[in-house]
Amino acid sequence: MEGPESAMAVVAGLRTPENVTCVLPRGTMFARGLKRKCWDGDEDVEGAPAAPSYSLQRQSLLDMSLVKLQLCHTLVEPNLCRSVLIANTVRQIQEEMTQDGAWQLPAPPVAGRGPLDHLVSTEILCRAAWEQQGQRPAPDLPSELPGALGAPAPGSAQSCIWEADSSRGHRGSFPKSLDQIFETLESRAPSPVEGLFADAGGPYYDLDAVLTGMVGGKSGPGGGDGLQALAPAGAPPPSASCKRDLGELDHVVEILVET
Amino acid sequence: MGEDTDTRKINHSFLRDHSYVTEADIISTVEFNHTGELLATGDKGGRVVIFQREPESKSAPRSQGEYDVYSTFQSHEPEFDYLKSLEIEEKINKIKWLPQQNAAHSLLSTNDKTIKLWKITERDKRPEGYNLKDEEGKLKDLSTVTSLQVPVLKPMDLMVEVSPRRVFANGHTYHINSISVNSDCETYMSADDLRINLWHLAITDRSFNIVDIKPANMEDLTEVITASEFHPHHCNLFVYSSSKGSLRLCDMRAAALCDKHSKLFEEPEDPSNRSFFSEIISSVSDVKFSHSGRYMLTRDYLTVKVWDLNMEARPIETYQVHEYLRSKLCSLYENDCIFDKFECAWNGSDSVIMTGAYNNFFRMFDRNTKRDVTLEASRESSKPRAVLKPRRVCVGGKRRRDDISVDSLDFTKKILHTAWHPAENIIAIAATNNLYIFQDKVNSEMH
């Protein structure tokens, strides 16, 4: 073959419906909007601050990842590969943050702002690690960070990221988006007893969806292994109360679905 | 379930005036058969459309070798798993043709959970002259029958009949991502995220599990199977790829459960390029053996790589598909594009490799000359019989007239599925709901 660019000709067939109806591919608007937001971040935007620090962007990536793992309103099982990759990313970030000793407190909350506001230009995260050496805060320079270093022990923080109950006690220590995740889970996951007697179409569905969705795509039949499925590797054992409540939930569902 | 009703219905009424795509028409797989005479496509709505190449004829030289619709059928229907309260999508994930053994054609099609074997036959004659029935099939009044006749076969318009011969169900807990027919033509394998099963084509109630990477404790799950394929000549060898970027070549003669690989192909990570996204972009989305059986082709998010079966340490060739996306990985992670699974393909002589990209671009790499080209599959830029113009993405620096800048790429227009005719320079490109077939007229034979 001379070269792939020589003399290519269209032979046949476009298969398109003439009268197309429409489904916006999920994330279209998001993609476009983000293009302007992220990639134009370096150009002058009125009143834009200088590119945020590596720590803040890393935190923002962690928030984003946790939101992605959050169960979504879908009837179809989430993609296991995607969930595993996101969970691994979360683990990586947490490990690095543990090494830095840099469990951050969130910026002072401003009314009405959601997690999307964390998503400033995060190109910096895509640069090679060696480029970032100069920009990463040394552990003994706390003044750069919004909150104090040496916040709640990383171990307990890590272990409780996946479990709903313990978050109530530590809410102040977590980024805002995590709070939102847990609020959502609270409203969606009725107590086991409620779930037993609720209408089939309502809360019971939610209960099941919570469990399948919460583990980010666990699709195996056993409900019991799911909830701890994505706990970060190497985390110390989670507090007993977390596990017990969720264990009850598992147990109930197992009975109900007889898996 | 209120707002959770079919999104297709909702969007139909909202966005009627825009020219968006009906989701069911999105092509999800493309596959030539072993001679290249037939081309099968599967879509999100569970349908399979088969195209047939018209024989070249002297009377109509202009229309030589074009593909026309041969048959359309509904392969899979949406299902509901009541135990988990989850829908099972009817989307066709993969189609694989069986080698033709008689006048009929057969193919395997699969969605997330169930594989089906379809037989495609032609009927171009029908019997006429029955004794008991008339032409419309009504029973004759016996008193009018005075003599007996032997029915004769008369030609009729070609009718293509498709029938499901086997349904291979309940073999997979997780979502099936690949199927591959063995060179023995008797068995095939199906792979999901954590397991690979071996089936006999004639037996539907049993399959053998040959790979199982599910950890005892799901907490420890960090890696999944992303693709797998049988070796084209050695019926005992197969390869599977993982989300961590490794390839495992397994020999079924070694053990019944091939959890121990015979060879592990893995490229050491480049420490200077390390970021939080390194693992995600190293995840292999497709693996294909070369026709010769000597090499493997893999696709990860930014590159295609050629591996020699004799060398496990690193690929022998690496080609950059869209390196300009490396600085945009965070945005691509945010909009989930980083999880897109692109396929890759060899040409018949294993000298050129092809893969898709964004903005309806697809790329070809000539392994011998080391030249590469970017082409676009779109209605605006391809009129029938027009020559495709090479495209270029500019990344700053000097910009030529028709260059596209990285920031103007349309990430909703992705070419995930491509196929190359087994013998000739004909390629099939699936761009969302459109199928493009391109042919190299000047160099029809493979070099």
XYZ file of C-alpha atoms in Angstrom:
706
model
C 0.000 0.000 0.000
C 1.479 3.305 -1.035
C 0.349 5.190 1.935
C -2.924 5.383 3.680
C -3.690 8.841 2.392
C -3.610 7.942 -1.270
C -6.876 7.771 -3.129
C -9.417 6.920 -0.510
C -12.884 7.076 -1.946
C -16.263 6.792 -0.366
C -18.049 3.803 -1.759
C -21.265 3.417 0.060
C -23.697 3.785 2.662
C -24.702 6.292 5.091
C -27.334 4.810 7.252
C -29.261 7.599 8.880
C -32.860 8.097 9.692
C -34.099 11.151 7.885
C -36.332 12.349 10.643
C -34.122 12.105 13.617
C -35.487 12.458 17.066
C -33.220 13.512 19.748
C -31.400 12.335 22.736
C -28.631 14.505 23.951
C -25.745 12.169 24.600
C -25.249 12.354 28.282
C -22.663 14.901 29.201
C -22.741 16.893 25.986
C -23.563 20.188 27.573
C -21.201 19.388 30.317
C -18.385 18.743 27.898
C -18.845 21.985 26.053
C -19.289 24.099 29.118
C -16.263 22.605 30.693
C -14.173 23.246 27.640
C -14.686 26.921 28.077
C -14.186 26.717 31.774
C -11.168 24.507 31.986
C -9.198 25.159 28.895
C -9.696 28.869 28.746
C -8.724 29.072 32.352
C -5.355 30.435 31.462
C -6.751 33.332 29.449
C -7.929 36.444 31.137
C -11.243 36.098 32.811
C -12.535 39.028 34.737
C -11.595 38.854 38.325
C -10.197 35.327 38.024
C -7.676 34.439 40.666
C -4.325 32.919 39.808
C -4.299 29.168 39.158
C -5.114 27.427 42.417
C -2.571 25.407 44.280
C -1.841 21.786 43.601
C -3.424 20.825 46.919
C -6.661 22.530 46.163
C -6.860 20.957 42.764
C -6.025 17.573 44.145
C -8.796 18.012 46.672
C -11.129 19.043 43.895
C -10.215 15.914 41.962
C -10.958 13.832 45.029
C -14.341 15.509 45.426
C -15.136 14.978 41.788
C -14.198 11.320 41.994
C -16.372 10.718 45.024
C -19.297 12.388 43.322
C -18.745 10.137 40.311
C -18.916 7.082 42.513
C -22.130 8.277 44.010
C -25.061 6.294 42.870
C -26.889 7.846 39.991
C -30.495 7.755 38.895
C -30.127 4.880 36.532
C -31.959 1.670 35.883
C -28.936 0.012 34.370
C -26.058 -1.396 36.370
C -23.138 1.020 36.528
C -20.030 0.140 34.592
C -17.739 -1.886 36.843
C -14.542 -0.977 34.990
C -15.235 2.714 35.326
C -16.059 2.378 39.011
C -12.909 0.412 39.725
C -10.761 2.959 37.909
C -12.338 5.842 39.798
C -11.966 4.026 43.099
C -8.304 3.394 42.364
C -7.866 7.088 41.623
C -9.478 8.003 44.927
C -7.160 5.593 46.680
C -4.125 7.123 45.012
C -5.123 10.613 46.023
C -5.804 9.575 49.578
C -2.478 7.802 49.832
C -0.675 10.845 48.605
C -2.601 13.089 50.938
C -1.753 10.809 53.797
C 1.915 11.007 52.919
C 1.737 14.768 52.764
C -0.102 14.819 56.037
C -2.446 17.078 54.151
C -6.029 16.315 55.031
C -7.581 19.627 54.185
C -10.446 21.497 55.659
C -12.730 22.962 53.049
C -12.742 26.637 52.175
C -15.282 28.623 54.217
C -18.641 27.662 52.795
C -20.423 30.250 50.715
C -24.167 30.005 50.531
C -25.474 28.302 47.427
C -22.198 27.146 45.974
C -21.980 23.507 45.090
C -19.108 21.177 44.318
C -18.870 22.412 40.753
C -17.249 25.565 42.033
C -14.263 23.508 43.043
C -13.712 22.722 39.424
C -11.400 25.501 38.468
C -8.776 24.847 35.911
C -7.311 21.563 36.920
C -4.836 21.245 34.117
C -2.139 21.347 36.686
C -3.118 17.866 37.748
C -2.356 16.578 34.309
C 1.208 17.767 34.330
C 3.936 15.340 35.103
C 4.729 14.838 38.727
C 8.222 16.230 38.400
C 6.844 19.541 37.148
C 4.832 19.904 40.272
C 7.654 19.597 42.720
C 8.005 23.298 43.101
C 4.316 23.831 43.566
C 3.371 21.268 46.132
C 3.134 22.651 49.633
C 5.695 21.346 52.047
C 4.091 19.881 55.135
C 5.569 22.522 57.373
C 4.025 25.497 55.587
C 0.463 25.432 56.775
C -0.207 29.032 55.903
C -0.840 28.156 52.268
C -3.747 25.924 53.075
C -7.213 27.082 54.002
C -7.311 24.967 57.098
C -5.009 23.448 59.584
C -2.891 20.506 58.720
C -2.919 17.602 61.062
C -6.674 17.478 60.856
C -8.499 14.262 61.834
C -6.267 11.272 61.545
C -6.157 10.238 57.911
C -6.810 6.655 58.875
C -10.209 7.239 60.371
C -11.094 9.742 57.701
C -10.312 7.290 54.950
C -12.173 4.434 56.475
C -15.331 6.404 56.935
C -15.567 7.829 53.473
C -17.676 4.916 52.324
C -19.841 4.562 55.365
C -22.720 6.898 55.944
C -23.234 6.937 59.686
C -19.881 8.029 60.938
C -19.887 11.079 58.749
C -22.331 12.828 60.984
C -19.769 13.145 63.682
C -17.018 14.344 61.413
C -18.973 16.415 59.004
C -16.942 19.502 59.548
C -13.795 17.758 58.434
C -14.986 16.693 55.037
C -15.250 18.571 51.815
C -18.693 19.873 51.135
C -19.423 17.505 48.330
C -19.037 14.511 50.612
C -21.694 15.993 52.858
C -23.974 16.227 49.919
C -23.312 12.608 49.055
C -24.218 11.491 52.535
C -27.342 13.623 52.627
C -28.455 12.015 49.441
C -27.781 8.581 50.824
C -29.689 9.362 53.990
C -32.764 10.399 52.108
C -32.556 7.426 49.796
C -31.866 4.631 52.153
C -34.791 4.105 54.502
C -34.252 2.119 57.641
C -34.296 -1.605 57.036
C -37.677 -1.947 58.669
C -39.240 0.666 56.464
C -37.786 -1.014 53.449
C -39.497 -4.271 54.297
C -42.975 -2.875 54.241
C -42.728 -0.119 51.706
C -44.410 -0.253 48.330
C -42.479 -2.177 45.768
C -42.070 0.682 43.389
C -40.898 3.252 45.879
C -38.423 2.960 48.700
C -37.746 -0.703 48.125
C -36.419 0.060 44.699
C -34.318 2.805 46.181
C -32.911 0.473 48.788
C -31.773 -1.960 46.176
C -30.464 0.752 43.929
C -28.585 2.269 46.828
C -26.744 -0.942 47.432
C -25.951 -1.686 43.852
C -25.137 1.891 43.049
C -23.262 2.721 46.218
C -20.584 0.231 45.540
C -20.071 1.794 42.188
C -21.015 -1.074 40.042
C -20.695 -4.127 42.121
C -22.724 -6.531 40.101
C -22.215 -9.783 41.915
C -25.170 -11.503 43.495
C -24.118 -11.315 47.113
C -25.205 -8.105 48.752
C -22.936 -8.541 51.705
C -19.604 -7.856 50.142
C -20.739 -4.796 48.324
C -20.673 -1.979 50.792
C -17.129 -2.401 51.877
C -16.071 -3.184 48.368
C -14.365 0.070 47.643
C -12.897 0.947 50.980
C -9.391 2.233 50.424
C -6.715 -0.364 50.564
C -4.655 -0.375 53.673
C -7.126 1.646 55.700
C -7.423 0.720 59.332
C -10.610 -1.176 60.195
C -13.629 1.106 60.125
C -15.460 1.899 63.312
C -17.741 -0.834 64.551
C -20.907 1.238 64.449
C -20.490 1.997 60.755
C -20.179 -1.616 59.839
C -22.992 -2.752 62.062
C -25.642 -0.479 60.590
C -24.669 -1.337 57.071
C -24.374 -4.973 57.951
C -28.018 -4.909 58.999
C -28.946 -3.371 55.697
C -27.044 -6.071 53.818
C -28.632 -8.752 55.866
C -32.112 -7.512 55.194
C -31.573 -7.249 51.495
C -30.031 -10.666 51.371
C -33.128 -12.096 52.952
C -35.363 -10.179 50.620
C -33.651 -11.181 47.421
C -32.497 -14.563 48.628
C -29.164 -14.269 46.943
C -41.159 4.979 38.791
C -41.981 8.486 37.705
C -39.005 10.285 36.320
C -37.162 7.080 35.644
C -39.297 6.225 32.652
C -37.734 5.721 29.276
C -35.533 8.702 28.564
C -35.985 8.148 24.865
C -39.656 9.044 25.153
C -38.997 12.139 27.182
C -36.358 13.523 24.875
C -38.481 12.831 21.845
C -40.918 15.529 22.805
C -38.487 18.043 24.169
C -35.911 18.209 21.462
C -37.894 17.486 18.373
C -36.520 20.380 16.425
C -32.861 19.584 16.790
C -31.035 17.109 14.670
C -29.882 14.820 17.396
C -29.525 11.106 17.257
C -32.061 8.528 18.273
C -30.216 6.613 20.903
C -31.379 3.236 19.668
C -29.681 3.833 16.330
C -26.232 4.333 17.785
C -23.996 1.672 16.280
C -22.245 -0.328 18.958
C -20.249 -2.855 16.947
C -19.044 -3.498 13.380
C -17.635 -6.747 11.995
C -16.745 -8.121 8.563
C -17.171 -11.836 7.985
C -14.204 -13.994 6.970
C -14.489 -13.290 3.253
C -15.502 -9.670 3.600
C -18.617 -10.284 1.603
C -20.826 -9.519 4.574
C -20.606 -6.707 7.105
C -22.635 -6.861 10.312
C -23.458 -3.950 12.567
C -25.158 -4.002 15.945
C -26.796 -1.060 17.630
C -27.974 0.155 20.996
C -31.527 -0.865 20.216
C -30.547 -4.518 19.986
C -30.809 -4.735 16.216
C -28.362 -6.295 13.810
C -28.084 -5.006 10.247
C -26.103 -7.064 7.752
C -24.747 -5.518 4.575
C -23.706 -7.531 1.550
C -21.191 -6.521 -1.033
C -22.621 -6.381 -4.500
C -20.585 -8.422 -6.938
C -18.655 -6.285 -9.352
C -20.281 -6.358 -12.751
C -19.112 -5.120 -16.073
C -22.471 -3.627 -16.886
C -22.352 -1.244 -13.963
C -18.679 -0.562 -13.346
C -19.423 2.475 -11.213
C -21.192 0.502 -8.567
C -18.607 -2.171 -8.160
C -18.287 -3.599 -4.758
C -20.774 -1.461 -2.892
C -22.455 -2.668 0.242
C -26.246 -2.827 0.437
C -28.537 -3.896 3.198
C -28.913 -7.656 3.164
C -30.893 -8.349 6.321
C -32.112 -6.655 9.477
C -33.308 -8.401 12.598
C -33.907 -7.788 16.261
C -31.275 -9.756 18.111
C -31.785 -8.777 21.734
C -34.625 -7.202 23.650
C -34.386 -5.176 26.831
C -34.810 -7.297 29.914
C -35.403 -6.587 33.558
C -33.557 -8.361 36.326
C -36.163 -8.478 39.090
C -33.756 -9.653 41.737
C -31.552 -6.626 41.414
C -34.167 -4.188 40.132
C -31.946 -3.393 37.222
C -32.438 -3.218 33.500
C -30.377 -5.363 31.187
C -29.620 -3.314 28.117
C -30.360 -4.736 24.710
C -27.327 -3.006 23.244
C -25.251 -5.340 21.093
C -21.754 -5.278 22.513
C -20.070 -7.586 20.032
C -20.763 -9.593 16.900
C -18.487 -12.369 15.717
C -18.967 -14.377 12.534
C -18.459 -18.106 12.466
C -16.413 -19.483 9.581
C -18.818 -20.520 6.876
C -19.258 -24.268 6.672
C -22.218 -24.586 4.334
C -24.585 -22.397 2.365
C -25.769 -20.664 5.527
C -23.958 -17.915 7.410
C -23.807 -17.887 11.199
C -22.896 -15.240 13.683
C -22.773 -14.758 17.423
C -24.201 -11.588 18.895
C -24.093 -10.605 22.535
C -25.452 -7.989 24.885
C -24.327 -7.592 28.508
C -25.601 -10.975 29.620
C -26.723 -13.279 26.819
C -25.037 -14.600 23.678
C -27.083 -15.785 20.728
C -26.176 -17.821 17.688
C -28.023 -16.723 14.545
C -28.272 -18.610 11.287
C -28.752 -16.645 8.107
C -30.080 -18.500 5.082
C -31.253 -17.519 1.659
C -34.329 -18.716 -0.044
C -34.670 -18.054 -3.739
C -36.924 -20.897 -4.842
C -40.275 -22.086 -3.691
C -42.297 -25.152 -4.475
C -45.383 -24.731 -6.633
C -48.062 -27.143 -7.708
C -49.280 -28.707 -4.514
C -52.044 -31.212 -4.783
C -54.031 -30.308 -1.729
C -53.481 -26.560 -1.542
C -53.947 -23.874 -4.131
C -51.616 -20.949 -4.852
C -52.767 -18.954 -1.862
C -52.481 -21.899 0.445
C -56.171 -22.584 0.820
C -57.310 -26.169 0.795
C -58.604 -27.298 -2.539
C -61.995 -28.784 -2.982
C -61.048 -32.404 -3.429
C -63.692 -33.013 -6.004
C -61.841 -30.713 -8.374
C -58.632 -32.679 -8.165
C -58.558 -35.069 -11.067
C -54.893 -35.913 -11.341
C -51.788 -35.862 -9.214
C -48.811 -33.650 -9.867
C -45.333 -33.375 -8.413
C -44.604 -29.929 -7.002
C -41.730 -28.190 -8.782
C -39.307 -25.584 -7.465
C -39.742 -22.242 -9.146
C -37.479 -19.221 -8.663
C -38.687 -16.413 -6.439
C -37.374 -13.103 -5.146
C -34.505 -13.591 -2.808
C -35.578 -13.845 0.783
C -33.086 -13.774 3.613
C -34.201 -15.654 6.688
C -32.592 -15.274 10.059
C -33.326 -17.620 12.913
C -31.903 -17.940 16.416
C -30.309 -21.342 16.764
C -28.823 -21.148 20.238
C -29.215 -18.914 23.238
C -26.327 -18.996 25.706
C -27.810 -17.443 28.803
C -27.028 -17.224 32.502
C -23.323 -17.638 32.034
C -22.266 -14.243 33.290
C -22.788 -12.262 36.442
C -20.967 -9.217 35.139
C -21.196 -7.419 31.822
C -19.894 -9.262 28.771
C -17.288 -7.198 26.939
C -15.906 -9.699 24.378
C -16.643 -12.879 22.522
C -14.190 -14.773 20.348
C -14.636 -17.845 18.183
C -11.906 -20.446 18.475
C -9.981 -21.615 15.431
C -11.344 -25.092 16.125
C -14.740 -23.747 15.006
C -16.397 -25.701 17.778
C -15.880 -23.559 20.812
C -15.926 -19.894 21.655
C -15.233 -17.792 24.704
C -17.083 -14.942 26.335
C -15.472 -12.537 28.772
C -17.039 -10.254 31.348
C -15.383 -7.890 33.817
C -14.118 -10.646 36.075
C -14.525 -14.003 34.350
C -14.023 -15.747 31.036
C -16.145 -18.728 30.009
C -15.589 -21.331 27.330
C -18.642 -22.592 25.465
C -19.292 -25.286 22.934
C -21.343 -23.919 20.073
C -23.822 -26.761 20.316
C -24.289 -26.746 24.094
C -26.168 -23.956 25.760
C -26.768 -25.195 29.280
C -23.160 -25.507 30.295
C -19.996 -23.480 30.026
C -16.543 -23.833 31.493
C -14.991 -21.054 33.477
C -11.398 -20.626 32.325
C -10.424 -17.341 33.960
C -11.661 -15.924 37.229
C -10.079 -12.816 38.685
C -12.796 -12.027 41.179
C -11.103 -11.565 44.548
C -12.463 -13.430 47.554
C -13.120 -10.086 49.130
C -14.563 -7.526 46.737
C -12.838 -4.844 48.786
C -9.641 -5.991 47.124
C -10.916 -5.505 43.587
C -8.587 -3.195 41.718
C -8.410 -4.699 38.251
C -10.958 -5.937 35.704
C -10.847 -7.757 32.378
C -11.404 -5.367 29.495
C -11.072 -7.509 26.345
C -10.079 -10.990 25.226
C -9.472 -12.951 22.041
C -8.480 -16.411 20.892
C -5.283 -16.858 18.914
C -6.154 -17.108 15.202
C -4.279 -20.391 14.665
C -3.498 -22.016 18.011
C -6.737 -23.212 19.496
C -5.217 -23.514 22.966
C -4.025 -19.918 23.268
C -5.934 -16.797 24.140
C -5.125 -13.362 25.461
C -6.986 -11.047 27.807
C -6.306 -7.436 28.683
C -6.880 -5.601 31.947
C -7.760 -2.175 33.232
C -4.198 -1.821 34.508
C -2.740 -2.060 31.025
C -1.434 -5.607 31.121
C -1.975 -8.473 28.706
C -2.049 -12.086 29.740
C -1.495 -14.893 27.283
C -2.974 -18.133 28.556
C -2.577 -21.724 27.448
C -5.602 -23.931 28.020
C -3.429 -27.031 27.993
C -1.688 -25.946 31.160
C -4.682 -26.118 33.487
C -8.444 -26.132 33.471
C -8.548 -22.760 35.192
C -6.160 -20.421 33.459
C -5.607 -18.021 36.317
C -1.879 -18.368 35.915
C -0.832 -16.750 32.709
C 1.758 -18.266 30.425
C 3.020 -14.849 29.490
C 2.438 -11.427 30.996
C 2.896 -8.427 28.708
C 3.341 -5.199 30.570
C 5.172 -2.006 29.821
C 6.849 -0.362 32.794
C 5.365 3.015 33.598
C 7.156 6.123 32.434
C 7.904 7.942 35.701
C 8.215 11.300 33.995
C 4.632 11.104 32.760
C 3.061 9.975 35.973
C -0.163 11.626 37.091
C -3.345 10.636 38.857
C -4.709 9.608 35.490
C -1.847 7.313 34.533
C -3.662 4.155 35.428
C -6.886 5.129 33.723
C -5.209 5.979 30.449
C -3.200 2.775 30.551
C -6.360 0.660 30.682
C -6.501 -1.426 27.501
C -9.802 -0.976 25.687
C -9.220 -3.486 22.870
C -6.802 -6.272 21.953
C -6.511 -7.918 18.538
C -4.187 -10.606 17.268
C -2.587 -9.942 13.908
C -3.713 -12.166 11.047
C -0.326 -13.845 11.184
C -0.751 -14.636 14.850
C 2.694 -13.306 15.644
C 1.652 -9.914 17.032
C -1.009 -8.308 19.186
C -2.447 -4.840 18.825
C -3.709 -2.988 21.894
C -5.486 0.334 22.314
C -5.328 2.423 25.431
C -6.601 5.945 25.804
C -3.811 7.797 24.045
C -1.910 5.167 22.046
C -2.020 1.989 20.007
C 0.744 -0.518 20.615
C 2.030 -3.513 18.721
C 3.338 -6.377 20.834
C 5.452 -9.307 19.715
C 4.292 -12.534 21.332
C 7.922 -13.360 21.924
C 8.652 -10.246 23.935
C 6.834 -9.567 27.160
C 8.842 -6.650 28.441
C 7.456 -3.907 26.214
C 5.630 -3.322 22.929
C 7.704 -3.280 19.792
C 5.856 -0.286 18.394
C 3.887 2.545 19.974
C 1.829 5.060 18.007
C 0.358 8.255 19.439
C -3.287 8.588 18.544
C -4.023 11.952 20.160
C -1.175 12.949 22.437
C -2.554 16.502 22.478
C -5.194 15.257 24.910
C -2.627 14.521 27.596
C -2.886 18.010 29.048
C -6.682 17.804 29.021
C -7.024 14.594 30.967
C -8.671 16.257 33.917
C -11.484 17.687 31.841
C -11.834 14.392 30.026
C -12.053 12.660 33.372
C -14.723 15.070 34.446
C -16.948 14.517 31.429
C -16.242 10.776 31.470
C -14.632 10.777 28.030
C -11.511 9.296 29.575
C -13.468 6.061 29.984
C -14.329 5.793 26.287
C -13.358 2.431 24.875
C -11.862 2.720 21.420
C -11.320 -0.319 19.249
C -8.427 -0.997 16.925
C -7.955 -3.003 13.736
C -5.304 -4.583 11.516
C -5.477 -4.577 7.749
C -5.356 -7.938 6.002
C -1.594 -7.973 5.577
C -0.870 -6.624 9.105
C 1.005 -3.686 7.616
C -1.424 -0.932 8.609
C -3.306 -0.398 11.844
C -6.333 1.764 12.398
C -8.205 3.221 15.329
C -10.828 5.877 16.002
C -10.630 9.172 17.866
C -12.802 12.212 18.598
C -14.444 14.711 16.278
C -15.282 11.790 13.977
C -11.587 11.430 13.207
C -9.925 8.113 12.713
C -6.236 7.368 12.404
C -4.186 4.968 10.354
C -0.571 4.024 10.927
C 1.587 2.335 8.319
C 3.989 0.102 10.189
C 6.476 -0.075 7.354
C 6.763 3.520 6.247
C 5.969 4.892 9.717
C 3.618 7.372 8.097
C 0.275 8.129 9.656
C -2.851 9.943 8.607
C -5.918 11.420 10.243
C -9.174 11.214 8.315
C -12.677 12.351 9.088
C -15.928 10.453 8.725
C -18.654 13.012 8.290
C -21.312 13.788 5.750
C -19.987 17.265 5.138
C -16.549 16.131 4.169
C -17.346 12.956 2.298
C -19.482 12.975 -0.779
C -19.705 9.646 -2.560
C -16.593 8.966 -4.647
C -14.755 11.919 -3.146
C -11.232 11.481 -1.962
C -10.850 11.918 1.766
C -8.716 14.800 2.774
C -6.203 14.290 5.554
C -7.005 16.313 8.661
C -4.701 17.815 11.209
C -5.128 18.873 14.794
C -2.970 21.810 15.682
C -1.670 22.336 19.147
C -0.489 25.882 19.029
C 2.486 26.904 17.006
C 1.831 27.537 13.369
C -1.570 26.705 12.148
C -2.457 25.743 8.621
C -5.675 26.682 6.972
C -7.805 23.610 7.569
C -6.354 22.641 10.895
C -8.627 22.069 13.827
C -7.556 23.320 17.207
C -7.730 20.990 20.170
C -10.286 23.180 21.858
C -12.734 22.897 18.979
C -12.797 19.126 18.919
C -16.244 17.679 19.411
C -15.958 15.021 22.089
C -19.465 13.766 21.523
C -18.475 12.596 18.053
C -16.338 9.608 18.837
C -15.383 6.766 16.553
C -15.212 3.793 18.855
C -15.894 0.991 16.370
C -13.978 0.333 13.190
C -13.408 -2.721 11.033
C -11.107 -3.617 8.159
C -11.996 -5.976 5.321
C -9.948 -9.181 5.736
C -8.430 -9.038 2.271
C -8.962 -5.658 0.639
C -8.524 -2.024 1.490
C -12.094 -1.481 2.541
C -12.888 -0.101 5.965
C -16.106 0.333 7.895
C -16.360 3.221 10.338
C -19.192 3.678 12.816
C -19.750 7.327 13.681
C -22.539 7.417 16.255
C -25.542 6.325 14.206
C -23.904 6.497 10.795
C -21.960 3.805 9.036
C -19.269 4.888 6.592
C -17.589 2.496 4.218
C -14.428 3.687 2.538
C -12.485 1.956 -0.171
C -9.050 2.507 -1.562
C -9.733 2.312 -5.267
C -6.234 2.894 -6.514
C -4.621 0.200 -4.428
C -7.279 -2.441 -4.168
C -4.931 -5.273 -3.444
C -3.143 -5.482 -0.182
C 0.585 -4.804 -0.229
